[in-house]
Tab-separated table of C-alpha atoms and ligand atoms in Angstrom:
chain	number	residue	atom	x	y	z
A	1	UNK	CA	-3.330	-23.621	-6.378
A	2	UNK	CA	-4.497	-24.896	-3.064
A	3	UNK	CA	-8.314	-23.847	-2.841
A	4	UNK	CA	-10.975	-24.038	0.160
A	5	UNK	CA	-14.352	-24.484	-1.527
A	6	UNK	CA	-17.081	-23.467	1.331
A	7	UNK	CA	-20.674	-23.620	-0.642
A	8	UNK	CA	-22.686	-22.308	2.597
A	9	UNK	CA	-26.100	-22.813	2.449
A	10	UNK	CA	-29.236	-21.744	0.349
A	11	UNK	CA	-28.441	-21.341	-3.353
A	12	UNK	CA	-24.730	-21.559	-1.732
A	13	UNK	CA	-24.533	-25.357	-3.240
A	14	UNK	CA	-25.751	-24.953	-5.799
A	15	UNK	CA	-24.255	-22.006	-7.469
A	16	UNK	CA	-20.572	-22.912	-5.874
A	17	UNK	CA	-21.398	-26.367	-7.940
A	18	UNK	CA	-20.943	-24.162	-11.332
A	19	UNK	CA	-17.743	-22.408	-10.167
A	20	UNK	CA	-16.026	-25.609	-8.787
A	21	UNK	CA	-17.214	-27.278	-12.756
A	22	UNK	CA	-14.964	-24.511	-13.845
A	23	UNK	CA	-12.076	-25.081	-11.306
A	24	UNK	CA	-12.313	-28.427	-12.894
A	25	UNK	CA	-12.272	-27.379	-16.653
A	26	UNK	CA	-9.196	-25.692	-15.591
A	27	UNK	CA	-7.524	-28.988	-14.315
A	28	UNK	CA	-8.245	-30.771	-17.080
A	29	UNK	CA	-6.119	-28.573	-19.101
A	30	UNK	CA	-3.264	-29.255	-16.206
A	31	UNK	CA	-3.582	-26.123	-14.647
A	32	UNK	CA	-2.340	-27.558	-10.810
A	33	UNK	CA	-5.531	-26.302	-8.994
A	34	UNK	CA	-6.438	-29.071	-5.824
A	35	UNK	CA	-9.840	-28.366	-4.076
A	36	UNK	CA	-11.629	-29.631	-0.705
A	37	UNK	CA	-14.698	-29.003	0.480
A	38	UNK	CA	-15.745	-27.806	3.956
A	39	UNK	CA	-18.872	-26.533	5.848
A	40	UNK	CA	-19.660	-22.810	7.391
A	41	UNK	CA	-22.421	-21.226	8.196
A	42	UNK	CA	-26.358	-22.750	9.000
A	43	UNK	CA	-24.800	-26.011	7.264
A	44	UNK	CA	-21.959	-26.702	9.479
A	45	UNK	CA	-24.366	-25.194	12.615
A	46	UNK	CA	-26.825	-28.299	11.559
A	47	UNK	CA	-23.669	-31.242	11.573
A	48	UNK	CA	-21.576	-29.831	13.747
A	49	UNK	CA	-22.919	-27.204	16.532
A	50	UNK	CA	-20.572	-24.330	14.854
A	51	UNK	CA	-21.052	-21.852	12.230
A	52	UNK	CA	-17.243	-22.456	11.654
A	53	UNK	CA	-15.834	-25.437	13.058
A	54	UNK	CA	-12.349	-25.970	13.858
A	55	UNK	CA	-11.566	-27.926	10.749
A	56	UNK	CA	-13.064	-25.633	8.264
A	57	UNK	CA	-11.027	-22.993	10.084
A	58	UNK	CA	-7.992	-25.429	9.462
A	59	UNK	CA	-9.127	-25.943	6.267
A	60	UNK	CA	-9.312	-22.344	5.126
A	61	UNK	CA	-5.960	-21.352	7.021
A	62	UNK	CA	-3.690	-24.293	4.857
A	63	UNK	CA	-5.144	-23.166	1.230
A	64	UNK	CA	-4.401	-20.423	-0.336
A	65	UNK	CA	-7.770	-18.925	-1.282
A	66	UNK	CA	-11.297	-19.533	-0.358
A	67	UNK	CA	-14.458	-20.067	-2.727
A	68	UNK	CA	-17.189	-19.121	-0.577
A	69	UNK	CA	-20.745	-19.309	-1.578
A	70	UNK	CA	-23.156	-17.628	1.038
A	71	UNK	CA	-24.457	-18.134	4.354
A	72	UNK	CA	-27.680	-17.695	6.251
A	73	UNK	CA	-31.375	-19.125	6.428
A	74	UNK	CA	-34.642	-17.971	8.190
A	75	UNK	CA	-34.376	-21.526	10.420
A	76	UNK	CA	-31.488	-19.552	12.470
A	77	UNK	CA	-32.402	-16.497	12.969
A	78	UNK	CA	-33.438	-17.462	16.209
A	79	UNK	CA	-30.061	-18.800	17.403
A	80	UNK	CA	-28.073	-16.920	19.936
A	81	UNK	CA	-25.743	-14.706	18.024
A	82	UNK	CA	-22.589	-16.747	18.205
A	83	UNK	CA	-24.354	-19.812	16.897
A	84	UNK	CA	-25.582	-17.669	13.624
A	85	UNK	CA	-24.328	-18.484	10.810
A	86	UNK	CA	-23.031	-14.727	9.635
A	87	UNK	CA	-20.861	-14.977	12.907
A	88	UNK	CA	-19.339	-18.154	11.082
A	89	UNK	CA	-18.217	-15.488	8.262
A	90	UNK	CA	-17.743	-12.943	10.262
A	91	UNK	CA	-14.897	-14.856	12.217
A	92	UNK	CA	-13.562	-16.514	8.989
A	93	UNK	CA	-13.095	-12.818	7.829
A	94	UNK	CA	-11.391	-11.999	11.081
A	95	UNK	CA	-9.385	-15.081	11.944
A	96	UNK	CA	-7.646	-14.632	8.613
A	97	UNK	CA	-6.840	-10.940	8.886
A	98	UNK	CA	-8.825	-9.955	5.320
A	99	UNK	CA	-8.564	-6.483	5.718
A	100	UNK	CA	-9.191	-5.577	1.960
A	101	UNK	CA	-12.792	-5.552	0.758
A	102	UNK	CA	-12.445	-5.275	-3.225
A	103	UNK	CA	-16.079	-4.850	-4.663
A	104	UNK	CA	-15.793	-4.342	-8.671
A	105	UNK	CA	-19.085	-2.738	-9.914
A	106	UNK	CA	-18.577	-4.421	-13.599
A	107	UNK	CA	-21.599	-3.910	-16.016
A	108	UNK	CA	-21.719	-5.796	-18.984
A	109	UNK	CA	-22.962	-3.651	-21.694
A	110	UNK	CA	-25.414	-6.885	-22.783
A	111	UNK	CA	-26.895	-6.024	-18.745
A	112	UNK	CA	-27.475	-2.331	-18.941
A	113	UNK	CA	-30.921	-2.175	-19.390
A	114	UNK	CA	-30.826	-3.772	-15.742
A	115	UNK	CA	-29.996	-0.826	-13.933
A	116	UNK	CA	-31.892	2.124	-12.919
A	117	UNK	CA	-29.873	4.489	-14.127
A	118	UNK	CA	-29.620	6.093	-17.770
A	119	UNK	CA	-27.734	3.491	-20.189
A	120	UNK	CA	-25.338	6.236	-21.401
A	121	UNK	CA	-24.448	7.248	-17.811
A	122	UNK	CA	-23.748	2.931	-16.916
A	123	UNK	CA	-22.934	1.496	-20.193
A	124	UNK	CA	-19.117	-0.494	-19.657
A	125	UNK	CA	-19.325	1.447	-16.054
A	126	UNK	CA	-15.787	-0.703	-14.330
A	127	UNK	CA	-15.167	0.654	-10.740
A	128	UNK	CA	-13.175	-1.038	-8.331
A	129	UNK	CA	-14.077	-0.176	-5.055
A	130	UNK	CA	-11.624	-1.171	-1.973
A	131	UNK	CA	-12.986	-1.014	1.405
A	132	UNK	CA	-11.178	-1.074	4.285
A	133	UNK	CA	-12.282	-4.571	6.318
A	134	UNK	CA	-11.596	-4.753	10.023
A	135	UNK	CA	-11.460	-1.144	11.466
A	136	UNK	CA	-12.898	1.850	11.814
A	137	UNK	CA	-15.961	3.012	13.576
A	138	UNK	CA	-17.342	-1.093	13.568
A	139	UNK	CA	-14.754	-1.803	15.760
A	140	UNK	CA	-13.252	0.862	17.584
A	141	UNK	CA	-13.169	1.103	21.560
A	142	UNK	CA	-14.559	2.700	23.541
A	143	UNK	CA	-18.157	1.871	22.545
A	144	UNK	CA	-21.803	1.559	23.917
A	145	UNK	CA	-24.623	3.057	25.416
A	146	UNK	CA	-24.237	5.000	28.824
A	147	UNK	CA	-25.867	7.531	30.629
A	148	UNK	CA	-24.628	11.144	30.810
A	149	UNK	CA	-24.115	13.277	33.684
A	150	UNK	CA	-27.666	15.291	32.511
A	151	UNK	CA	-29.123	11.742	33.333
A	152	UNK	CA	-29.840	11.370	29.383
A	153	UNK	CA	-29.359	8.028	27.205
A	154	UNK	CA	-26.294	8.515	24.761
A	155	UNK	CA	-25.078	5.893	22.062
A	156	UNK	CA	-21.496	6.354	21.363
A	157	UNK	CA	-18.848	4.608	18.887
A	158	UNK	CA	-14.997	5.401	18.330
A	159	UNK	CA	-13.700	6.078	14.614
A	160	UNK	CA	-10.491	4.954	15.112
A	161	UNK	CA	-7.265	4.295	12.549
A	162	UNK	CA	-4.121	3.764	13.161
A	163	UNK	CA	-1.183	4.998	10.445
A	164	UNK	CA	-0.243	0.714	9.837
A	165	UNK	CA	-4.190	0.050	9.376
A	166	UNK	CA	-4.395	3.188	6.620
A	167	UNK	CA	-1.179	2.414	5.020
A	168	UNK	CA	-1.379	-1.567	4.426
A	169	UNK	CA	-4.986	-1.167	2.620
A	170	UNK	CA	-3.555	1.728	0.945
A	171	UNK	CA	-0.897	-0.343	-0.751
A	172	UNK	CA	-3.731	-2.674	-1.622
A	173	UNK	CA	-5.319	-0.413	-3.361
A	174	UNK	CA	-2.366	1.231	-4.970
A	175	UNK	CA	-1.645	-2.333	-6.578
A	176	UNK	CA	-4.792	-2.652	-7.610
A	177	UNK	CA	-4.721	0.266	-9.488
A	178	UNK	CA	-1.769	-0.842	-11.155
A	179	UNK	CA	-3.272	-3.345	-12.656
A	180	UNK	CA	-6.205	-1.071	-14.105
A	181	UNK	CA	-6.079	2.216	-15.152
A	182	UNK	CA	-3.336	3.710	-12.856
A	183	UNK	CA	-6.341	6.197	-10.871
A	184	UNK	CA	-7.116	5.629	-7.165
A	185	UNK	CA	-9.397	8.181	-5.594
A	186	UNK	CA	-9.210	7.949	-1.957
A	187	UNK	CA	-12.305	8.990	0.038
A	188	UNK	CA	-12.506	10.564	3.351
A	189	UNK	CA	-14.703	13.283	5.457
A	190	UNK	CA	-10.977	15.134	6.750
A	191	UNK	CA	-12.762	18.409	6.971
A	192	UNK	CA	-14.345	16.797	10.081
A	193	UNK	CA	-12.886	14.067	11.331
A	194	UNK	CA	-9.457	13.779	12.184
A	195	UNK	CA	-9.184	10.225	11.858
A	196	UNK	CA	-9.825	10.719	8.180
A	197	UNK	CA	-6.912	13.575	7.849
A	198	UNK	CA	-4.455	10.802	9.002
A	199	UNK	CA	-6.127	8.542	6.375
A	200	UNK	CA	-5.369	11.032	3.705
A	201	UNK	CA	-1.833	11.860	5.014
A	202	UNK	CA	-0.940	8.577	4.912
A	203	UNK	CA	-2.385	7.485	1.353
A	204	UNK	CA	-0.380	10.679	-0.062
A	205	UNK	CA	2.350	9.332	1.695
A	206	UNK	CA	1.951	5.993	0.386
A	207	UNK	CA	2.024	7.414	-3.100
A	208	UNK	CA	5.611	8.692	-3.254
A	209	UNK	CA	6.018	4.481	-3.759
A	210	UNK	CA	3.713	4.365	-6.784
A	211	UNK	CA	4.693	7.701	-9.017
A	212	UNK	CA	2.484	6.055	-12.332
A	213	UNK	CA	-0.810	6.150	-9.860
A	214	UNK	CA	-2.430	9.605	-9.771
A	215	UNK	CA	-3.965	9.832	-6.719
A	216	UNK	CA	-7.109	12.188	-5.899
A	217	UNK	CA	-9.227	12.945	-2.623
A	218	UNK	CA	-12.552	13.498	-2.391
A	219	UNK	CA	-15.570	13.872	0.533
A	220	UNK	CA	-17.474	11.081	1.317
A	221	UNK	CA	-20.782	13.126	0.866
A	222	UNK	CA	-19.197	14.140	-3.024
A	223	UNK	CA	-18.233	10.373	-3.719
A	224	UNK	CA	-21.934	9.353	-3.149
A	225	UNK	CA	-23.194	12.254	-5.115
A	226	UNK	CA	-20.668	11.612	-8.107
A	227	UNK	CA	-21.273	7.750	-8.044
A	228	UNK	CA	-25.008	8.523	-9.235
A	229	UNK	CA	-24.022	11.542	-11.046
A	230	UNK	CA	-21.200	10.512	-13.200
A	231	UNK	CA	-19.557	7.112	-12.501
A	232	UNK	CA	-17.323	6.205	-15.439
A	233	UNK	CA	-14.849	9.214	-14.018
A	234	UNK	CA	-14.000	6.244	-10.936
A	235	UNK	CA	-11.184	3.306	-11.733
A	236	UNK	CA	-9.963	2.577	-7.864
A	237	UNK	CA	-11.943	4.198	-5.011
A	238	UNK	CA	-10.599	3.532	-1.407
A	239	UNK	CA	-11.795	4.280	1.870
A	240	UNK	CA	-12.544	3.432	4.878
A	241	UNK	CA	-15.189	0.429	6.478
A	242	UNK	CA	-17.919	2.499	6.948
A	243	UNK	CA	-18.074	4.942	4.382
A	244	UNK	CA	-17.000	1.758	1.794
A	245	UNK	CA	-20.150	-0.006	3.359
A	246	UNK	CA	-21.835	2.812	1.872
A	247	UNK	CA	-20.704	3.136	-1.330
A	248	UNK	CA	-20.099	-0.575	-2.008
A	249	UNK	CA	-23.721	-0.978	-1.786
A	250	UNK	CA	-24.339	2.129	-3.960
A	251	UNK	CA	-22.251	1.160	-6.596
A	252	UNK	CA	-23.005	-2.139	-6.954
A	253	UNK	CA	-26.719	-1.220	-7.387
A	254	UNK	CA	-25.360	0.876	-10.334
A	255	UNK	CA	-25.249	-3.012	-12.383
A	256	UNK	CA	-28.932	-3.393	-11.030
A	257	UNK	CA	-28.160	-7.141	-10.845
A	258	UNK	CA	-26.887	-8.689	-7.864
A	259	UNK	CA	-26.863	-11.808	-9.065
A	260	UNK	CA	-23.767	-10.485	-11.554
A	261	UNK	CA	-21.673	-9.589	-8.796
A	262	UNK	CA	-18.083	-10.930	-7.009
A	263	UNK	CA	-15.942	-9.734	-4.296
A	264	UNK	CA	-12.481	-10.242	-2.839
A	265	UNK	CA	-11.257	-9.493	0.706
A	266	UNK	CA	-7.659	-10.213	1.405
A	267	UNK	CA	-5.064	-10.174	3.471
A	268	UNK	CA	-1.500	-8.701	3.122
A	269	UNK	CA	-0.419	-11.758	1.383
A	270	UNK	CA	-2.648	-12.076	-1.172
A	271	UNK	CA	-4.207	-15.024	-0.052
A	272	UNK	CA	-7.977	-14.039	-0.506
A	273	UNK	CA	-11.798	-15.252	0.416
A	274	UNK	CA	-13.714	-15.615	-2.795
A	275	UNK	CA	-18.050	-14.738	-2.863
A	276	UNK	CA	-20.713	-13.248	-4.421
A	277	UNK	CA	-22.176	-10.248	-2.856
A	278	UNK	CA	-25.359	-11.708	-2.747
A	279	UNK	CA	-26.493	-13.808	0.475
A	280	UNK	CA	-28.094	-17.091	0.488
A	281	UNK	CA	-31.216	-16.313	-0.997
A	282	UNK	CA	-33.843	-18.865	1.250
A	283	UNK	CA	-36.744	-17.844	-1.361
A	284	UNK	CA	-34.985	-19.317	-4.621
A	285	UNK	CA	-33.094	-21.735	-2.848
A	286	UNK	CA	-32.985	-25.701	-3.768
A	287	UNK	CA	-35.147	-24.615	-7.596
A	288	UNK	CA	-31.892	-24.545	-9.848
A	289	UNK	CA	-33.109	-20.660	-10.929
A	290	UNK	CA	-30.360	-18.615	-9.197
A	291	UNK	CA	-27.838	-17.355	-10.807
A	292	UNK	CA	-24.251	-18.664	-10.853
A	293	UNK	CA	-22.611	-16.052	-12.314
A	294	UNK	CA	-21.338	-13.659	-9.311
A	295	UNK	CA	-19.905	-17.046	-7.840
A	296	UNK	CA	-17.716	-17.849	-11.350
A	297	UNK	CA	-16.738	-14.016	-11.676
A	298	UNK	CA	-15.525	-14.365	-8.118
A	299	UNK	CA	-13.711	-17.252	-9.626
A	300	UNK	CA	-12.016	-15.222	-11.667
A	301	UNK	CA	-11.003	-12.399	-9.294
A	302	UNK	CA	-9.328	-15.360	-7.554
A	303	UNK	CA	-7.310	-16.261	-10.314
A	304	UNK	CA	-6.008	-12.669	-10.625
A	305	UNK	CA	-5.310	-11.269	-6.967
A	306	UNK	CA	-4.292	-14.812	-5.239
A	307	UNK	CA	-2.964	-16.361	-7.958
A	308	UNK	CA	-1.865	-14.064	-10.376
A	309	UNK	CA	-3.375	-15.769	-13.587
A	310	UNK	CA	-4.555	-13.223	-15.718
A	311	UNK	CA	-4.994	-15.488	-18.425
A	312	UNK	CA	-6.982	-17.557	-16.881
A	313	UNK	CA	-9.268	-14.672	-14.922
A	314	UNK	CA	-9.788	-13.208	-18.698
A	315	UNK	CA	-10.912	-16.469	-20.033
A	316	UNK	CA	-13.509	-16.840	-17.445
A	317	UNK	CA	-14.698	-12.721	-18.103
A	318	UNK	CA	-14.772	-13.572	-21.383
A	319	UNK	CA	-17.091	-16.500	-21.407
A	320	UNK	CA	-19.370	-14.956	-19.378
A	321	UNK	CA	-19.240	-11.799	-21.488
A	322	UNK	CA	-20.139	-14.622	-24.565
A	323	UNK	CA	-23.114	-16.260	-22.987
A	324	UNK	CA	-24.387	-13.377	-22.289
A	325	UNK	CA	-23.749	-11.842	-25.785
A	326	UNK	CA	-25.851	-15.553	-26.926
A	327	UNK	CA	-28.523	-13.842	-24.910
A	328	UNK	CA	-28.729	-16.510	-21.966
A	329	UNK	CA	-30.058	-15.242	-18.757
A	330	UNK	CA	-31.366	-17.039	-15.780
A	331	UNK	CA	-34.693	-15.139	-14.269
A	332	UNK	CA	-32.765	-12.341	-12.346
A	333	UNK	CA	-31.596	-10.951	-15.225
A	334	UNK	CA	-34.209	-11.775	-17.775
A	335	UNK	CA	-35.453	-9.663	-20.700
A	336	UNK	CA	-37.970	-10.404	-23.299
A	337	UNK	CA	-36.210	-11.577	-26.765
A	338	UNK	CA	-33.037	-13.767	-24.516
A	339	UNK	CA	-33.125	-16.886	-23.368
A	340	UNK	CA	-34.083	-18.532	-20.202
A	341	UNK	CA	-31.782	-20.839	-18.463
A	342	UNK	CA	-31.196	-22.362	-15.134
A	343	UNK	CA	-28.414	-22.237	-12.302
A	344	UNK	CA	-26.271	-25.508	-14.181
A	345	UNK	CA	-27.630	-24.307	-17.596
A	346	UNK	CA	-25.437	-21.349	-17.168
A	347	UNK	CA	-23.059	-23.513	-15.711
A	348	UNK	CA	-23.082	-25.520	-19.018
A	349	UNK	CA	-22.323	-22.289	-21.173
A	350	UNK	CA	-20.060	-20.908	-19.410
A	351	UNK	CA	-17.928	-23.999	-19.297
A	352	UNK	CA	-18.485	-24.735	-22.876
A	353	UNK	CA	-17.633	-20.894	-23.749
A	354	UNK	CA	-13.916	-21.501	-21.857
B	401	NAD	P1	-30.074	-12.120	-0.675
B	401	NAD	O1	-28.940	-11.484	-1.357
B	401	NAD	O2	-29.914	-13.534	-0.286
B	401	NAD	O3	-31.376	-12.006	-1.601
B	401	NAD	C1	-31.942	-10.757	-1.991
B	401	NAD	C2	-32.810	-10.981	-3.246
B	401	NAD	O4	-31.958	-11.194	-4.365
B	401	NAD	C3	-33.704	-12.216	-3.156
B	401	NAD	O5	-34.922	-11.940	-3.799
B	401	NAD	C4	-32.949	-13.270	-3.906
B	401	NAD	O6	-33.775	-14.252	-4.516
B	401	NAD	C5	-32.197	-12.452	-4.971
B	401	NAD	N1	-30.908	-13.074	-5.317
B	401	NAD	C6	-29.779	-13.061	-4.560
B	401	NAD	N2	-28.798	-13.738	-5.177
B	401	NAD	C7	-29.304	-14.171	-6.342
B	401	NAD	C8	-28.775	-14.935	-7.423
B	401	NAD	N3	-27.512	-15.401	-7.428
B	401	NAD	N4	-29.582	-15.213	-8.472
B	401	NAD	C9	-30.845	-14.768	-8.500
B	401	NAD	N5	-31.400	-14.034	-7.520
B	401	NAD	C10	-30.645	-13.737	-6.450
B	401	NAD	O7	-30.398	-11.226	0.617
B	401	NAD	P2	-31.474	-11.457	1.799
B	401	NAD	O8	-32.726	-12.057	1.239
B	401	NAD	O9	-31.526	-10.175	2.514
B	401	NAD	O10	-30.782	-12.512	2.764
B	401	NAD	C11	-31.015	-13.915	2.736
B	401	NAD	C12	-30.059	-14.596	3.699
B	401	NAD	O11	-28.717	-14.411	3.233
B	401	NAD	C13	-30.088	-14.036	5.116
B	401	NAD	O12	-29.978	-15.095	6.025
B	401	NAD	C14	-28.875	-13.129	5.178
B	401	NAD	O13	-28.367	-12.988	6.464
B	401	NAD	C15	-27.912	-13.866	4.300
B	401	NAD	N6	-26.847	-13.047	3.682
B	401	NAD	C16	-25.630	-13.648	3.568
B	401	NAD	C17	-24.597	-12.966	2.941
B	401	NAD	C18	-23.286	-13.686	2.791
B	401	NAD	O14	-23.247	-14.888	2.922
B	401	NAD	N7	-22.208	-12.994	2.498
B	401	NAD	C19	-24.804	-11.685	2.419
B	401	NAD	C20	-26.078	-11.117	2.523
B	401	NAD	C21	-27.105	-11.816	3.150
C-alpha cells in the first residue's frame, strides 16, 4: 500500500500526525503500507513558490492513495488566485481525474446529542452521499458575463453532461452500494433540465449491470426536503456536482460535528485522495485541541475503497466507536459528564483501542 501523506497546513499537521500513528500501528503488525510525506497548499507556497509543486504532484501520481489533511490560512488570502493554496487542491483533484466525491454522513449514536436535529430522527443516521467531481454547471462552457442585445448585464453558466461523465460515477456509486445496503437513490431536477433526463437515463441504464441494487429517482428540491425530514430512508444518494455540493453540506450538518467527518474522491481506478471535510481551521491551529478524528475515519475509507481492507477499515470504525463509548471528546464535541482530551490524546486512544 503505497500512500502520499500531504498534512497541509493549520491543524493539517497536526491531526494527519494521528492518522499516519495509525498507518504505523498497522505496519507493525506487517500490514505492507510505505508512506512519504510531501507539501501542498500555503506550506509548499511558503518553501517552494507553488501550492502544488511538481514533486508533490509526482509524488501523489506514483502512490496509490493520498492522506490529505487541509489547506488554507488567512496569510494567503491575498495571493493571486493561482498562488492560493485551494488552487493547490483544486489541481491535485483535477490532475488526477477524481471524479467521485463520496461524503458518508456517519453519526455515532455516542454524538447525537451534537446535532440539531431530533435524536430519534439522527440516531445511527449512515448515508453515503456520491457527488459527481469535475462536471457540471462548475465547469461547463460557454460561461461568463456579457451584455445582451437590450444592452442589460447577464451572468450565464452551461449545465453540461455527457452520457461517459453520468455513466462512470454511476458505476461508482452502484459499487458503493454494493457494499452497503444494496439502495442508490439518484437525484436529479429532469422535469426541467434536460441535462438531468440524460443523467437519469443513463443511471437506469447503468442498472441493468447491477440487478441486487434497487435504484430510485428523486427531485433535487424533494432530496433536500427528505434529508431534514426523514434521513434514515437514504443508503447511496448520487447526483450531480452542484446539487451534491448542496446536499453534501446538508447532510453532513445532520452529525452536527465536523470535526467527525471523512471523505473520498476517486478516480475510475480506485486510487483515491483521503481528507476530512473540514478546512484548516487558522483559529485552533498549532494548540493540540482539534480533533483528529475525521482525518483517521478518512483513514479508514482508504483502507476500504483503494485498498480493499475491510478488516482493517472496521478496526479503525471500531476504535473510534470505543473511545468514544469511554466518553473521550476533544472540545468540538464536548459534553458535560465525558472527558476532555487533546488532538494526540485522541490519537493515543484510538491507537491503543486498535
Ligand atoms: P474550517 O473547517 O477550517 O473551520 C470551521 C470551524 O470549525 C472553525 O471554528 C474550526 O475551529 C472548526 N473545526 C474545523 N475542523 C475542526 C476539527 N478537526 N476539530 C475541531 N474543530 C474544527 O473552515 P473555515 O474556517 O471556513 O476555513 C479555514 C481555512 O480552511 C480557509 O483558508 C479555507 O479556505 C480552508 N478550507 C480548506 C478546506 C480543505 O482543505 N479541503 C476545506 C474548507 C476550508
Amino acid at each position: 500500500m503505497k500512500i502520499a501523506v500531504l498534512p497541509g497546513d493549520g491543524i493539517g499537521q497536526e491531526i494527519v500526525k494521528e492518522a499516519v500513528r495509525v498507518m504505523e500501528a498497522f505496519r507493525s503488525e506487517g500490514y505492507p503500507i510505505e508512506f512519504e510525506f510531501a507539501s501542498i497548499g500555503g506550506k509548499a507556497f511558503d518553501e517552494a513558490g507553488d501550492p502544488l509543486p511538481d514533486s508533490t504532484l509526482k509524488l501523489a501520481r506514483d502512490a496509490q492513495a493520498i492522506l490529505l489533511g487541509a489547506v488554507g490560512g488567512v496569510q494567503y488570502d491575498s495571493l493571486p488566485r493561482p498562488k492560493r493554496p485551494e488552487q493547490g487542491l483544486l489541481r491535485l483533484r483535477k490532475e488526477l481525474a477524481l471524479f467521485a466525491n463520496l461524503r458518508p454522513a456517519l453519526l455515532y449514536p455516542e454524538l447525537v446529542s451534537a446535532s440539531t436535529l431530533k435524536p430519534e430522527i439522527v440516531a445511527n443516521l449512515d448515508i453515503m452521499i456520491v457527488r459527481e467531481l469535475t462536471g457540471d454547471i462548475y465547469f461547463g462552457q460557454p460561461r461568463g458575463i456579457r451584455v445582451n442585445p437590450a444592452g442589460e448585464r447577464e451572468g450565464f453558466n452551461t449545465m453540461v453532461y455527457s452520457e461517459p461523465e453520468v455513466r462512470r460515477v454511476a458505476h461508482t456509486a452502484f459499487k458503493i452500494a454494493m457494499k452497503r445496503k444494496c439502495k442508490l437513490c439518484s437525484v436529479d431536477k429532469m422535469n426541467v433540465l434536460e441535462t438531468t433526463e440524460l443523467w437519469r437515463e443513463t443511471m437506469i441504464e447503468v442498472s441493468k449491470e447491477y440487478p441486487e441494487v434497487s435504484l430510485t429517482h428523486m427531485y433535487v428540491d424533494n432530496a433536500a426536503m427528505q434529508l431534514v425530514r426523514n434521513p434514515k430512508q437514504f443508503d447511496v444518494i448520487v447526483t450531480g456536482n452542484m446539487f451534491g455540493d448542496i446536499l453534501s453540506d446538508e447532510a453532513s450538518m445532520l452529525t452536527g460535528s465536523i470535526g467527525m467527518l471523512p471523505s473520498a474522491s476517486l478516480d475510475a481506478q480506485g486510487k483515491g485522495l483521503y481528507e476530512p471535510i473540514h478546512g484548516s481551521a487558522p483559529d485552533i491551529a498549532g494548540k493540540n485541541i482539534a480533533n483528529p478524528l475525521a482525518t483517521i475515519l478518512s483513514l479508514a475509507m482508504m483502507m476500504r475503497y483503494t485498498f480493499a481492507e475491510e478488516r482493517l477499515a472496521g478496526r479503525i470504525e471500531h476504535a473510534v466507536r470505543q473511545v468514544l463509548g469511554k466518553g473521550l471528546r476533544t472540545s468540538d464535541i464536548f459534553e458535560s459528564g465525558a472527558t476532555l482530551v487533546s488532538t494526540s490524546q485522541m490519537g493515543d486512544a484510538v491507537v491503543a483501542a486498535l
